[in-house]
Every structure is written in C-alpha cells, then in structure tokens.
Short mmCIF file of C-alpha atoms and ligand atoms in Angstrom, two decimals:
data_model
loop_
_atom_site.label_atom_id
_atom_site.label_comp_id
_atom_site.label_asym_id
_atom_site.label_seq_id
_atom_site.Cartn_x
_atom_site.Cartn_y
_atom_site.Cartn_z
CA UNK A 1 -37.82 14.73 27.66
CA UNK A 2 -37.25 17.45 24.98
CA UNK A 3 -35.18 16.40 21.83
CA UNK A 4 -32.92 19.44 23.30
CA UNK A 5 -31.83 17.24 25.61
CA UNK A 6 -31.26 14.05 24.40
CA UNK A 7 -30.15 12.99 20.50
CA UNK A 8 -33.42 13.88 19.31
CA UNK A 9 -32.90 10.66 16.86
CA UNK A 10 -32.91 8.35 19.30
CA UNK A 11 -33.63 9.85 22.46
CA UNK A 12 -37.63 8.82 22.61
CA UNK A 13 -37.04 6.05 25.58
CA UNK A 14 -34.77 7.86 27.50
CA UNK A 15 -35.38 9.90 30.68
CA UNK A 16 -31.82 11.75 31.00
CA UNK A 17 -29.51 13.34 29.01
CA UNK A 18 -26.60 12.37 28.21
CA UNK A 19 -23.88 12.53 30.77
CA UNK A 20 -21.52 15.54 28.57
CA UNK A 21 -18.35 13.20 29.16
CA UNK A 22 -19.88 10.05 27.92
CA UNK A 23 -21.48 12.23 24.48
CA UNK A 24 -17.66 13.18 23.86
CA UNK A 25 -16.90 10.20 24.36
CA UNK A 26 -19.40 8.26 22.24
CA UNK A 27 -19.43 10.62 19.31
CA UNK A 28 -17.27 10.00 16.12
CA UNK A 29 -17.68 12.70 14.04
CA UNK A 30 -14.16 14.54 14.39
CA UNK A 31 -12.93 11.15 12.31
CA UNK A 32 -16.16 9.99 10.55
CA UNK A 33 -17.22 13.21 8.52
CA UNK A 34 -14.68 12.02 6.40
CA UNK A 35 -17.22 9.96 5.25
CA UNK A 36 -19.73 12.95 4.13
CA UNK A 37 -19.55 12.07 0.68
CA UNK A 38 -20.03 8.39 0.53
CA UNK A 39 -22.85 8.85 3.17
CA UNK A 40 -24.83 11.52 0.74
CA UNK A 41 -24.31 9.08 -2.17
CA UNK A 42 -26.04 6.54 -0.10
CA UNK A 43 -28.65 8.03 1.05
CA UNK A 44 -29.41 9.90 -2.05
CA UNK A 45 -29.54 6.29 -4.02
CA UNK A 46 -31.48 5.03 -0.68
CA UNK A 47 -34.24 7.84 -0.97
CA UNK A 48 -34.39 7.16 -4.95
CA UNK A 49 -34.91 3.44 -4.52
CA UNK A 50 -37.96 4.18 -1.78
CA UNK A 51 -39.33 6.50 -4.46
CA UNK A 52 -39.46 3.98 -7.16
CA UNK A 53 -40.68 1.20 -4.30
CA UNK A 54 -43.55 3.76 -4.04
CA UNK A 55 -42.47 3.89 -0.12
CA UNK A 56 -41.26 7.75 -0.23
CA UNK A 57 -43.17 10.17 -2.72
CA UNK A 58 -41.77 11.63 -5.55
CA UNK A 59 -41.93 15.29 -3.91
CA UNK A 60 -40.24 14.02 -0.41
CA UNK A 61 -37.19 12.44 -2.53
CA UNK A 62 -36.52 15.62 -4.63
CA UNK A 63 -36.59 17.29 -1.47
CA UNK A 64 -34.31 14.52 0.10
CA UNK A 65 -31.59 15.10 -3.01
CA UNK A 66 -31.76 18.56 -2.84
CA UNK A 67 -31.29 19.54 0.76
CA UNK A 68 -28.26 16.45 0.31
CA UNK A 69 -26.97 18.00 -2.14
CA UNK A 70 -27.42 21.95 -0.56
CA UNK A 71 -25.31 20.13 2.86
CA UNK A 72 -22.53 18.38 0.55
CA UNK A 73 -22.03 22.34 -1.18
CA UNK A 74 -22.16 23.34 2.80
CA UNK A 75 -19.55 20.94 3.72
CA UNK A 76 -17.40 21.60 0.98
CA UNK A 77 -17.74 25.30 1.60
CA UNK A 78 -16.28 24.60 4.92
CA UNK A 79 -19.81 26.14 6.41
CA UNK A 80 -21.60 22.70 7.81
CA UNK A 81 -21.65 23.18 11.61
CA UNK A 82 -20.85 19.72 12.91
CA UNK A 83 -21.71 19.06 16.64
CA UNK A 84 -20.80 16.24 18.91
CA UNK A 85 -23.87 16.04 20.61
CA UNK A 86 -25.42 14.38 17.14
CA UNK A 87 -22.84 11.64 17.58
CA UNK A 88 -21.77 10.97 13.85
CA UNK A 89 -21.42 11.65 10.52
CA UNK A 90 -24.84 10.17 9.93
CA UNK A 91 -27.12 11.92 12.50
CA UNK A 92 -25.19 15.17 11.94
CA UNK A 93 -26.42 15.26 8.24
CA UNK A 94 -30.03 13.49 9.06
CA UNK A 95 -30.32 16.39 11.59
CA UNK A 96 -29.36 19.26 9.01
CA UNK A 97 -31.41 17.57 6.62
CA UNK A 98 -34.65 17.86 8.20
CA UNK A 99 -33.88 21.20 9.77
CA UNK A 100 -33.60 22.73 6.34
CA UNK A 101 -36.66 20.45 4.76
CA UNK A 102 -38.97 19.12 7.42
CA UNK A 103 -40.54 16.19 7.52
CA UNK A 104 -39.29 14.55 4.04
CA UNK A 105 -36.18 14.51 5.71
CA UNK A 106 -37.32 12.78 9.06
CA UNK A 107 -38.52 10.11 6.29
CA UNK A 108 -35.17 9.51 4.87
CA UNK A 109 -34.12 6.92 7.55
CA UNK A 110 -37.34 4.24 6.34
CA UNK A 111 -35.75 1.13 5.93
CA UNK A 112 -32.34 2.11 6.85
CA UNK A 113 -29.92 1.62 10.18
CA UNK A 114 -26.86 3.33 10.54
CA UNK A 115 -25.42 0.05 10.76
CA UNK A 116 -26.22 -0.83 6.95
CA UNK A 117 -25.65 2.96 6.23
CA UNK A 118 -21.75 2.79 7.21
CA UNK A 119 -20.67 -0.36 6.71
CA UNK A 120 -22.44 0.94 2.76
CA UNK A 121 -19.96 4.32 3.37
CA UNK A 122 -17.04 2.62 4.41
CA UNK A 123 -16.67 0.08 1.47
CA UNK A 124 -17.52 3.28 -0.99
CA UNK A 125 -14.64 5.02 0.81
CA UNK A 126 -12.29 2.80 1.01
CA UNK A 127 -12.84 1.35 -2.67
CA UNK A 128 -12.05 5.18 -3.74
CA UNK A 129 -9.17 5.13 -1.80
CA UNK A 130 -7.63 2.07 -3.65
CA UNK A 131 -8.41 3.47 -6.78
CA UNK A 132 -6.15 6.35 -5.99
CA UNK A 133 -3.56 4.07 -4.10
CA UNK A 134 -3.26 1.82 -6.97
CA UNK A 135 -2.93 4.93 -9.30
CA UNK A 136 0.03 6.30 -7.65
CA UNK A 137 1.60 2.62 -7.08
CA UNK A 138 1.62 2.21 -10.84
CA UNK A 139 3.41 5.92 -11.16
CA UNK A 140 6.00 4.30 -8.53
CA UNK A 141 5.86 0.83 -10.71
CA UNK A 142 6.18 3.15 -13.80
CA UNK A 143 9.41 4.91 -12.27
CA UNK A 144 10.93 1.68 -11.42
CA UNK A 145 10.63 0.33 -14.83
CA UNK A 146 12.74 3.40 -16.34
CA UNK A 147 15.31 3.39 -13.86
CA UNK A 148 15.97 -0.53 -14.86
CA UNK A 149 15.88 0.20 -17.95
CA UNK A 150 18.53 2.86 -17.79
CA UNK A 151 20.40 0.65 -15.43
CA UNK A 152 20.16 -1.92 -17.29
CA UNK A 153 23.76 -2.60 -17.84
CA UNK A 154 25.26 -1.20 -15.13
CA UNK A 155 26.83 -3.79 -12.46
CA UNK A 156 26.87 -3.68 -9.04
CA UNK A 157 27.36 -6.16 -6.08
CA UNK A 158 24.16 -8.62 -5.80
CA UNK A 159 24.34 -9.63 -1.66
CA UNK A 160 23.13 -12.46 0.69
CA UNK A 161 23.79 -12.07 4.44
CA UNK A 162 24.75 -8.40 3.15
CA UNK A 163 27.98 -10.14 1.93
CA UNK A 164 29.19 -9.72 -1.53
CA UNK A 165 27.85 -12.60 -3.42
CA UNK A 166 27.87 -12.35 -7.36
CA UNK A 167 27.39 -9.56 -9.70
CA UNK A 168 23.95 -8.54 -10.54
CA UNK A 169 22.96 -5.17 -12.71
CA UNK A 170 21.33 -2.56 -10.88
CA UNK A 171 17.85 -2.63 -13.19
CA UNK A 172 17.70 -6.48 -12.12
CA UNK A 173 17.93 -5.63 -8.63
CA UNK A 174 15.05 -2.27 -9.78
CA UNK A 175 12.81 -5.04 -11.18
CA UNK A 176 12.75 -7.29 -7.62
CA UNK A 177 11.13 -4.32 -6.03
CA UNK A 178 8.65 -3.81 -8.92
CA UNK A 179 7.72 -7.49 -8.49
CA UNK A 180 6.79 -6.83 -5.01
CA UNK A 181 5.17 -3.93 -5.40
CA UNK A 182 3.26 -5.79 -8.39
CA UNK A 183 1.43 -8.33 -6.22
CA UNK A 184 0.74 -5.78 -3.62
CA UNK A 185 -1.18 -3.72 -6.67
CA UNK A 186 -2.98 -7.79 -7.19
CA UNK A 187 -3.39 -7.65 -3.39
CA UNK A 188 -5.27 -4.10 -3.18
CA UNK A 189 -7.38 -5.52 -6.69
CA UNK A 190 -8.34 -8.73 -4.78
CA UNK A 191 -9.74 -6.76 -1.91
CA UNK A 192 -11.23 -4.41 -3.99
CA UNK A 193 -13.22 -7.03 -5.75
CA UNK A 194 -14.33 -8.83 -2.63
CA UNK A 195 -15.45 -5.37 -0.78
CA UNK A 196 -17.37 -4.26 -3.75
CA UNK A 197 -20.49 -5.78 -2.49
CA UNK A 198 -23.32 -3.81 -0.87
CA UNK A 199 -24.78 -3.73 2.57
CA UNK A 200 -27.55 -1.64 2.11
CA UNK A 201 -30.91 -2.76 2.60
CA UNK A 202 -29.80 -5.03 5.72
CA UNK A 203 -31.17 -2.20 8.09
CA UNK A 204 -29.76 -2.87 11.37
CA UNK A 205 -29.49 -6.93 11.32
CA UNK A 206 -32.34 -8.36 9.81
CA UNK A 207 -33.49 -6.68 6.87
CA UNK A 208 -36.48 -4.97 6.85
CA UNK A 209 -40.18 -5.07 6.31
CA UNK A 210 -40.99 -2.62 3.58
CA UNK A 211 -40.96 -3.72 0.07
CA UNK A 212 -36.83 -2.19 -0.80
CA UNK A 213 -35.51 -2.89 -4.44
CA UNK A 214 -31.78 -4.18 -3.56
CA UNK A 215 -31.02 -3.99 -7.14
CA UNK A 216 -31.75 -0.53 -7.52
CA UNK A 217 -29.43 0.95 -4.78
CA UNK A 218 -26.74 -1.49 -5.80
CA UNK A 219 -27.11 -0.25 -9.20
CA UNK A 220 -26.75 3.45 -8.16
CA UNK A 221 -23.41 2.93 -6.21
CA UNK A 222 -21.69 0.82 -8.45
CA UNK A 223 -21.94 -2.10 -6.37
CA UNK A 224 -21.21 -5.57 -8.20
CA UNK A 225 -23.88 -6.83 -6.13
CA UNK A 226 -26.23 -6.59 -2.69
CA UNK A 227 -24.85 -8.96 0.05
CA UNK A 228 -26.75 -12.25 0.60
CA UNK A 229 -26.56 -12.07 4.18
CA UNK A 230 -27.71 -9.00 6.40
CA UNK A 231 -26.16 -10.04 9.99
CA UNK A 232 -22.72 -10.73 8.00
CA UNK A 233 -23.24 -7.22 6.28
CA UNK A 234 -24.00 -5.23 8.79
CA UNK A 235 -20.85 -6.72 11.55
CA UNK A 236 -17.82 -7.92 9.87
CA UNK A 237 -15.63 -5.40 9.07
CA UNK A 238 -13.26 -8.09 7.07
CA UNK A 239 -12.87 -6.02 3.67
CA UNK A 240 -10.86 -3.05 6.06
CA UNK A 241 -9.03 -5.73 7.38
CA UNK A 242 -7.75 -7.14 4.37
CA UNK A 243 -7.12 -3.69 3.36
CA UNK A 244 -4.82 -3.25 6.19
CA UNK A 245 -3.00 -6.26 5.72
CA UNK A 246 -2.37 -5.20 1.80
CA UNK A 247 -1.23 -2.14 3.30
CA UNK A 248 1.15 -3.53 6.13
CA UNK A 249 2.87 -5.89 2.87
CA UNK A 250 3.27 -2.63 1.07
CA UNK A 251 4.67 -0.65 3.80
CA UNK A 252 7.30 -3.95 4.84
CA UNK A 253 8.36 -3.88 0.69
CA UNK A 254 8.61 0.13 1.13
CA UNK A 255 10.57 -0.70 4.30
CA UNK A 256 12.97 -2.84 3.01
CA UNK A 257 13.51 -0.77 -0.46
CA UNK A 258 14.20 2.12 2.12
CA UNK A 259 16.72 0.37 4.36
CA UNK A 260 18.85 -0.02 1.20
CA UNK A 261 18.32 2.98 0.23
CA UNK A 262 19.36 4.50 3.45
CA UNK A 263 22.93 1.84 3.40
CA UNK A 264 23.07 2.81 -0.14
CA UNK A 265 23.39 6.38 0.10
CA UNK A 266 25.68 6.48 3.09
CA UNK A 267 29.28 6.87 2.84
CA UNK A 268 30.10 3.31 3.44
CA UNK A 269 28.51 1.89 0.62
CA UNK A 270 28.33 5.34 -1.91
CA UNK A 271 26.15 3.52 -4.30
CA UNK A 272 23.48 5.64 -5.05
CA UNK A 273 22.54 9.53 -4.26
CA UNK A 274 19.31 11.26 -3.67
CA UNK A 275 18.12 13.93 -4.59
CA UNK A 276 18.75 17.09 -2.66
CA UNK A 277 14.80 17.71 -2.09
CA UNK A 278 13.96 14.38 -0.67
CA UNK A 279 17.02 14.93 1.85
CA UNK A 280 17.54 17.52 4.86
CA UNK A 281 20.58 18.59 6.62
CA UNK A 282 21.59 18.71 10.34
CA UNK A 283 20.96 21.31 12.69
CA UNK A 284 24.56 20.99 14.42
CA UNK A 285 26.33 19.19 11.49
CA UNK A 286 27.03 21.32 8.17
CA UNK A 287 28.26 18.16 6.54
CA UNK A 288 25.21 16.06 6.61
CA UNK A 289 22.76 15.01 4.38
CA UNK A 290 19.74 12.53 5.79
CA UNK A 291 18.13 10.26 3.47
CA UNK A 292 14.89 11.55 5.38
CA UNK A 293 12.57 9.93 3.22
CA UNK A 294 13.50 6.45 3.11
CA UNK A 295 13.99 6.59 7.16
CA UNK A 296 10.62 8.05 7.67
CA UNK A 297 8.42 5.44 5.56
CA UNK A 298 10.97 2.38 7.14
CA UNK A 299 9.25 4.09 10.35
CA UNK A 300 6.26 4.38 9.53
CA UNK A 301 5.62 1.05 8.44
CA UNK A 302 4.91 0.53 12.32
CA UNK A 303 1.81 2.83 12.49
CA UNK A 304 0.16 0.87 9.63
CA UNK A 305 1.61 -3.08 10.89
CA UNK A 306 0.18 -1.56 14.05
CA UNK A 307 -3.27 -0.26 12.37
CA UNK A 308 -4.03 -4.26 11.08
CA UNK A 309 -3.46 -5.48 14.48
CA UNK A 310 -5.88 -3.10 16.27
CA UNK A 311 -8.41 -4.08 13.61
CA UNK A 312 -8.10 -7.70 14.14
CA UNK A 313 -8.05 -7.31 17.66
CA UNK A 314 -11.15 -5.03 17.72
CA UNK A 315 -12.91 -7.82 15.56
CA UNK A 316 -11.96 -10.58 17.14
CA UNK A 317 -14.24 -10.72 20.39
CA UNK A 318 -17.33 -9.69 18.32
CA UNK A 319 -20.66 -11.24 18.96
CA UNK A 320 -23.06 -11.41 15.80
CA UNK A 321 -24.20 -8.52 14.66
CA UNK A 322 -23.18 -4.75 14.36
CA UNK A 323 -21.75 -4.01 18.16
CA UNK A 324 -20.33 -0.35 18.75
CA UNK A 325 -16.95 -1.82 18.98
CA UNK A 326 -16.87 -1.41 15.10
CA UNK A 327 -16.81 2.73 15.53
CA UNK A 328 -13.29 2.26 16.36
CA UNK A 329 -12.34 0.72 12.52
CA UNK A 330 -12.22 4.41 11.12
CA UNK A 331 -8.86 5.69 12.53
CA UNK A 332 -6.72 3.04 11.75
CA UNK A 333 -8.37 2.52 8.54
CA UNK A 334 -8.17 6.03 7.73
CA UNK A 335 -4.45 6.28 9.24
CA UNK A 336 -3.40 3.41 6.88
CA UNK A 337 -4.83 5.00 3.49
CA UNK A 338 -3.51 8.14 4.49
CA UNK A 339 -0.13 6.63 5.50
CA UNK A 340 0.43 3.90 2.64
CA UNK A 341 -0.82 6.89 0.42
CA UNK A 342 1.89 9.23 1.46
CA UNK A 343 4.62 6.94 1.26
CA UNK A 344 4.28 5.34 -2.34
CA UNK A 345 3.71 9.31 -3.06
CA UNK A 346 7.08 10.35 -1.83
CA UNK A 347 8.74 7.15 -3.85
CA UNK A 348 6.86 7.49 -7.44
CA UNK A 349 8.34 11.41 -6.88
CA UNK A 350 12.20 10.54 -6.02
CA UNK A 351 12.75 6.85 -7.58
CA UNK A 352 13.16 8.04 -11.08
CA UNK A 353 15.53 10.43 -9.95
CA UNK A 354 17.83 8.19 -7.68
CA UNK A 355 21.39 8.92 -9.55
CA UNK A 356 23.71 5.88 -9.32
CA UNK A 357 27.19 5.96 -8.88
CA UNK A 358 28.61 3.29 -11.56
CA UNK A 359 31.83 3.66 -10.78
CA UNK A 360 31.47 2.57 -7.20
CA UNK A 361 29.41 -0.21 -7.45
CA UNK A 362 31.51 -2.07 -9.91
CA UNK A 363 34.66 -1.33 -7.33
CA UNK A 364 32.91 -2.83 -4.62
CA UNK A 365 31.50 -5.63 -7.13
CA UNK A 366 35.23 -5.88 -7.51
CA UNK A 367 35.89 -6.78 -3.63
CA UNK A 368 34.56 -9.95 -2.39
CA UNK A 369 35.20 -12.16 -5.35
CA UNK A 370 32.02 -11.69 -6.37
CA UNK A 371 33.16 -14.09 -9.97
CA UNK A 372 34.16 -17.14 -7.58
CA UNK A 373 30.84 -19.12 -8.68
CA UNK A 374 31.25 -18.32 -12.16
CA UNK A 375 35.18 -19.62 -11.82
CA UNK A 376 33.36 -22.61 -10.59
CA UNK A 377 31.03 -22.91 -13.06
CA UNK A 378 33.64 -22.35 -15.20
CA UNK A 379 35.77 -25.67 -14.25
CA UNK A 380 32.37 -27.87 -14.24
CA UNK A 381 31.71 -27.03 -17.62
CA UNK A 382 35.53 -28.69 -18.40
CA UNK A 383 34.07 -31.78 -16.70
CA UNK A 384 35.51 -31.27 -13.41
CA UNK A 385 32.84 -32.40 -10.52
CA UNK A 386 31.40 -29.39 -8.80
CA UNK A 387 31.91 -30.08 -5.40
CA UNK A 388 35.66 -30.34 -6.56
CA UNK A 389 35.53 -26.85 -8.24
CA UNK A 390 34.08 -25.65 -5.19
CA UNK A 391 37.15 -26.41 -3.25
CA UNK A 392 39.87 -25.41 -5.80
CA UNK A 393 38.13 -21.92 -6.34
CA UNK A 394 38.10 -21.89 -2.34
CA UNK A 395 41.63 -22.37 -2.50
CA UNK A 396 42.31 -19.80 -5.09
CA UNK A 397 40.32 -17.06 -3.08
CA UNK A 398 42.16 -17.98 0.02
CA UNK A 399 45.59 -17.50 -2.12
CA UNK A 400 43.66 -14.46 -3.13
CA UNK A 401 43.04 -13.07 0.49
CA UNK A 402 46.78 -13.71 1.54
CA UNK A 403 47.92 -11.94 -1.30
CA UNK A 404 45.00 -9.18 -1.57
CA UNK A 405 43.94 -9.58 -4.98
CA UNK A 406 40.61 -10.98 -6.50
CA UNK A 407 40.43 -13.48 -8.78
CA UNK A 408 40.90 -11.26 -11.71
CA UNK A 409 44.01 -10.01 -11.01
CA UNK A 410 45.40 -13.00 -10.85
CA UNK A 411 47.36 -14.43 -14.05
CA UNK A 412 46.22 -17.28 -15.62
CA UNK A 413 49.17 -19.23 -14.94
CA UNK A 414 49.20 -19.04 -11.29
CA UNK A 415 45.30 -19.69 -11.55
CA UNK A 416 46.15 -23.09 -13.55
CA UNK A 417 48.21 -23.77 -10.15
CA UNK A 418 44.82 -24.57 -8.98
CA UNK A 419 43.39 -26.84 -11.86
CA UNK A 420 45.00 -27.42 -14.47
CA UNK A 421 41.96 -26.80 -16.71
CA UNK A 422 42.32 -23.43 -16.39
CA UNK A 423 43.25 -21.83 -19.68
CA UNK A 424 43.28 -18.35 -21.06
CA UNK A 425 39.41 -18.19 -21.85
CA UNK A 426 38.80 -17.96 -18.01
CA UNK A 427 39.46 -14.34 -17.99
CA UNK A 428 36.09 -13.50 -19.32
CA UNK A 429 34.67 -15.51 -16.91
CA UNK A 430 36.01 -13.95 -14.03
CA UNK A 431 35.33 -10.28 -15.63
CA UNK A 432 32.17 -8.79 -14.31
CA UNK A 433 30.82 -7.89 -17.74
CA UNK A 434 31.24 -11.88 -18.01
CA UNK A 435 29.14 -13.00 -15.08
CA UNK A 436 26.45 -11.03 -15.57
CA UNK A 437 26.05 -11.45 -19.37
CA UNK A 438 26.31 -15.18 -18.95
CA UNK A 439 22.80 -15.31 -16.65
CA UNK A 440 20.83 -15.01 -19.42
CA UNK A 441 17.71 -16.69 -18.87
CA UNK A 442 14.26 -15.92 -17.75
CA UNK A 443 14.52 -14.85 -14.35
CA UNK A 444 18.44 -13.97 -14.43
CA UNK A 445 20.68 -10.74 -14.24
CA UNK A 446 22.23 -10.61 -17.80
CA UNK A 447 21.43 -7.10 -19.33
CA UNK A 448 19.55 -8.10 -22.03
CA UNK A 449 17.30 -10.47 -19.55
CA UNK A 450 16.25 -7.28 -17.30
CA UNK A 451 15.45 -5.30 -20.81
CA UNK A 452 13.09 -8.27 -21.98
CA UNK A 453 12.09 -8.01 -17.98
CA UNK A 454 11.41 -4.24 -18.74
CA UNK A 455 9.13 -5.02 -21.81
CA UNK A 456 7.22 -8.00 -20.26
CA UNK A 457 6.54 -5.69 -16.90
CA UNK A 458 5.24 -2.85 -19.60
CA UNK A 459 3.08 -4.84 -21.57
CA UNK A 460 1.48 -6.18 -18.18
CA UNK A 461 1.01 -2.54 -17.27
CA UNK A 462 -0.18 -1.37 -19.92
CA UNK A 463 2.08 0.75 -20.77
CA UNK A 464 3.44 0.25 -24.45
N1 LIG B 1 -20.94 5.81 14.32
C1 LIG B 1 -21.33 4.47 14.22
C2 LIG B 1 -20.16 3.62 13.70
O1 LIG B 1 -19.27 4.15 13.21
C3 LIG B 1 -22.48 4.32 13.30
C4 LIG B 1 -23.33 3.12 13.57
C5 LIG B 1 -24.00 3.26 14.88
N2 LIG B 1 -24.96 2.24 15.05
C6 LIG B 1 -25.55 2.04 16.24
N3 LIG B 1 -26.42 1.10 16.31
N4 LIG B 1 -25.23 2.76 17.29
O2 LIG B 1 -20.16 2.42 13.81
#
C-alpha cells in the first residue's frame, strides 16, 4: 500500500484505505488545530530533551525547531493547509514537518504517542485559558467592588421567597455576588494547580524504552512536575472535568445574578437600569428594551451544565488506558472556555455601569414592612420574650394591612396599643436608615460593614 493511500503515519499494517466516510468521521482537526500552539511547544521541548539525551542530533533538532517554528508563522498566516485525511492536529503538523525537512522530522515522534502528546496540549491549553478566565473574573470582581462601594448606603428591599424581608443596602447585596464569584476564581486556581502536571514522556501507556530526561521537558513547559504514573497520564481526562464543573458553578452564579438582573430592570420591580448597549429593542414593539445580556448568559448556562455532563459521561465507561473515546473532550471543553469566557466578558463590561434607581428601591423597601424584625428586636431588648414580640409586631402589621400603612406611619401611640413598651425612640427603629445601620457586624448590611467589606475584598485582591 502507498502512504497515498492510507495515513502514511500509521498506515504500514494496513491493506485498504480508509473508507472516505469513516476518515471524516475519525478526523478531529476542524476542532483540535486549536491546539497548534501548545502542540509546537511540546514537541519543540520534546525534540530539545532527545537532543540533550543524545537520542536526536544536534543538527536534526535545529531542524525540528525551525521547520516548527516556519508551520506556527504558516498557521498564523492563515496559509497551513490542514487536511482531514491526516486525522489531527498532531499528524497534520508531523506531516508538514517532514515534508518541508525530511527525515529529522520523521524522527520527531521517538519516544512520543499522540496519547502523551495531547493529553501534554490539552493541560497547556486549558491552563492558558484559566489564566485569561481568571483575569477577566477579577475585572468583573473589580467592578463589583466599586459598585458596592458607591452603593454603599443606598437601601433597598433584601428578599427571601422573593418576599420583602428586611432592608439590606444595595453594595451588601453587590458583595454576595463577589463572594461567589470569589470561590469560583479559588475553584479555577485549585484546578489549575492540580492540572499543572505533565504527561509527557508516558508515550502511549507505558513509558518508553529510550533513555528521556522527564525533568527537562517538564522544565521547558512550565510544568510543576512529570506525572508519576503513565497509564493515569495518558487516559483520565479528570483536570477538563474539573474545569467544567468550575465552569458550570460560574455560569449557575452568572445565572442567578442575571435572573435579578432581568426582574430588576423590568417595570415591575424598576430597581436598576442597564445600559443602552448591553440592551436591544423589539422588532414589532417600539417601547421595549430587553435586558439581552443577562437573558442570554441565564441561557447559556445550559450549554456549559450540559458540556460537564458529556465529559463525565464520556469518561465514565473508560477502560485503562488512552481509548479514542477521549477525542470527543475537545468540544465541550473548548465550548465551555469559550462560553464561561464570553459571559464574565459581557459582565466585567456592563456591571460597573448598572445605574440604580434609589428612589425606588427604598419605596418598595417601604412596602412589606420590611422593619417588622427590627420592631421585634426592638421590644426584646425592653425585656419582653421574643416569641411574645413576635406576635404583638404580627398584630401591629395585621392592624397595618387593614388600615394600609407600614409600621412607620403609624404613631407611636397607637403602636404602644400593642405593648406598652413602646416609646418614642421606636421611630428610629422602624426607619430604614435605622435597620440597616443597626446590622453592624462582620457579615451584616450596615453601610459602614459593606465599606470595611469593600476594603477586606481589596486587600485580598490585591488591589490597594
Ligand atoms: N486526536 C486524538 C485525540 O484527540 C489524538 C490521540 C490519538 N491517539 C490514538 N492512539 N489514536 O485523542
């Protein structure tokens, strides 16, 4: 058989071509030439480390970096001719290689599988790509921090069950979401760390027999260190997994930021506005404006819960070692960078310019006797038994409701109907300014807390 007609990397044993269907099918290089970079890395630092094992000569490895680095200039140029028939990323620039250099490049592959090779080019990929996620998370982190600070004071309904519950100040409610987002940025470190380990030099399963220098290659990549095991190196694909699962946590935060978002800039709740370029209009309705953003990364936290449970399922039949099955980690791995990528993009841009409407969140902060714990907190601290104040402030809130007032508007004389404890100092208490001032501890809602919150969350940044 001709190398014409088969891969000619592989094709020695075989006696037919492939059927053209099944190379279509089999190839991965429309998704894995992504990889072009991290896979020239590699195999430059591979052909350097057989050079100094005295396994390649010095004359074949400058010709090995060279022609790498003519096809990287190629690719980049937009000029690299990639063809299905040589399967992958891998082959397509083994192929090129030794077209353009002859046989130093047919000796690139001693030592080496293409199952150590991209399980090596996925973990450099993907360890780029958190670098660059957790930059633009901290840009989002950074915008959240401002906005709370600006907000700082201003009051607007805190909710459970999406009912009015107490006040809270809108930079306390900024700084919940930069908590979450905070240990998703620990999340994406912790699987950085653990996928920063190298599985090059495994070869295909077992290793192999000439004399490689682990320490060299590992050294070269900025790898922390070679794996221990080469069947565990060359299969799991656990490190994209974990990824994936970072990701999905990010995207459900991102969700539920963006389904208040959405509530919050609709009429109904007039809280907040976006800006005009992160919104679009109707097509039929001249009125409208769609908080487009927010909907879109709500939805598309979908693709990326869907892109961890592909790659568990694809993992989780998986005989020891490297099984083809793995081919099919790129997409969703790639879809899920991409994806969470995009999203925290499109928030670091618009959260520091979300403009809130004051006014309307202390009306509605207003409704709902939002104060009623405080007036209960209130008549504990004159000694009476809180599961008595409970039931006098329900009372007054009921009196409230048939009358349609909130606790503030009431005088304090028909108040003291209720208990006679109630004196003239409880109209503080039931102000707004009051309740949130007086939760003013670590943790709480008082303005001055979410400053201190503000400082703490800058310092842990980095950021003073
Ligand atoms: N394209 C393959 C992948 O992504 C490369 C490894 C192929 N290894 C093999 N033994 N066929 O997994």
């Amino acid at each position: 058989m001709s190398t014409e007609q088969t891969n000619q990397s592989w094709g020695g044993r075989f006696n037919e071509a492939m059927d053209g269907f099944v190379e279509q099918f089999n190839a991965s290089v429309d998704f894995d030439r992504r990889l072009y970079r991290q896979d020239i890395a590699g195999s430059i630092a591979h052909a350097t480390m057989l050079a100094e094992a005295g396994v390649l000569s010095p004359e074949d490895r400058q010709a090995i970096v060279a022609g790498l680095e003519a096809i990287r200039a190629d690719i980049e140029r937009g000029t690299f001719d990639w063809k299905a028939a040589l399967e992958d990323v891998h082959m397509n620039i083994e192929a090129r290689l030794t077209a353009n250099i002859g046989d130093a490049g047919k000796r690139l592959h001693t030592g080496r599988s293409r199952n150590d090779q991209v399980a090596t080019d996925i973990r450099l990929y993907l360890r780029e790509a958190i670098d660059s996620i957790l930059e633009t998370l901290g840009r989002l982190q950074a915008g959240l921090l401002s906005l709370a600070e600006r907000e700082a004071e201003t009051i607007m309904p805190g909710f459970t069950h999406l009912q009015v519950a107490q006040p809270v100040t809108f930079g306390h409610h900024m700084m919940a979401w930069f908590e979450m987002l905070d240990r998703d940025a620990g999340r994406l470190r912790d699987c950085r760390a653990r996928l920063n380990v190298m599985p090059l030099g495994s070869a295909a399963l077992a290793g192999t027999t000439f004399p490689i220098d682990r320490g060299i290659t590992c050294r070269l990549l900025g790898f922390d260190r070679p794996s221990d095991n080469s069947l565990d190196a060359v299969s799991d694909r656990d490190f994209a997994i974990e990824f994936c699962a970072a990701g999905a946590m990010i995207m459900t935060h991102l969700s539920r930021f963006s389904e208040e978002l959405v509530l919050w800039a609709s009429a109904q709740f007039n809280f907040v506005n976006l800006p005009d370029r992160f919104c679009t209009g109707s097509s039929i309705m001249p009125q409208k404006k769609n908080p487009d953003i927010p909907e879109l990364v709500r939805g598309k936290t979908g693709r990326v819960n869907g892109n961890l449970v592909a790659l568990l399922t694809l993992m989780k039949g998986q005989p020891l070692a490297y099984n083809k099955d793995n081919q099919e980690d790129k997409e969703p791995l790639f879809d899920t960078i991409d994806t969470v990528q995009a999203c925290l993009r499109a928030y670091a841009d618009m959260v520091p310019h979300i403009e809130v409407k004051e006014e309307q969140m202390r009306q509605a902060a207003l409704q709902g006797y939002a104060t009623a714990t405080d007036l209960a907190d209130y008549l504990v601290r004159k000694q009476v038994p809180f599961r008595d104040a409970h039931e006098i402030v329900g009372k007054a809130v009921k009196h409230g409701l048939d009358t349609g007032r909130d606790l503030s508007e009431m005088s304090v004389a028909e108040l003291a109907e209720f208990s006679p404890v109630i004196e003239a100092d409880v109209m503080h208490v039931l102000s707004l300014t009051g309740s949130v001032a007086a939760r003013d501890h670590l943790g709480g809602t008082a303005p001055n807390q979410v400053k201190e919150a503000v400082r703490r969350a800058r310092n842990r940044l980095g950021l003073t």
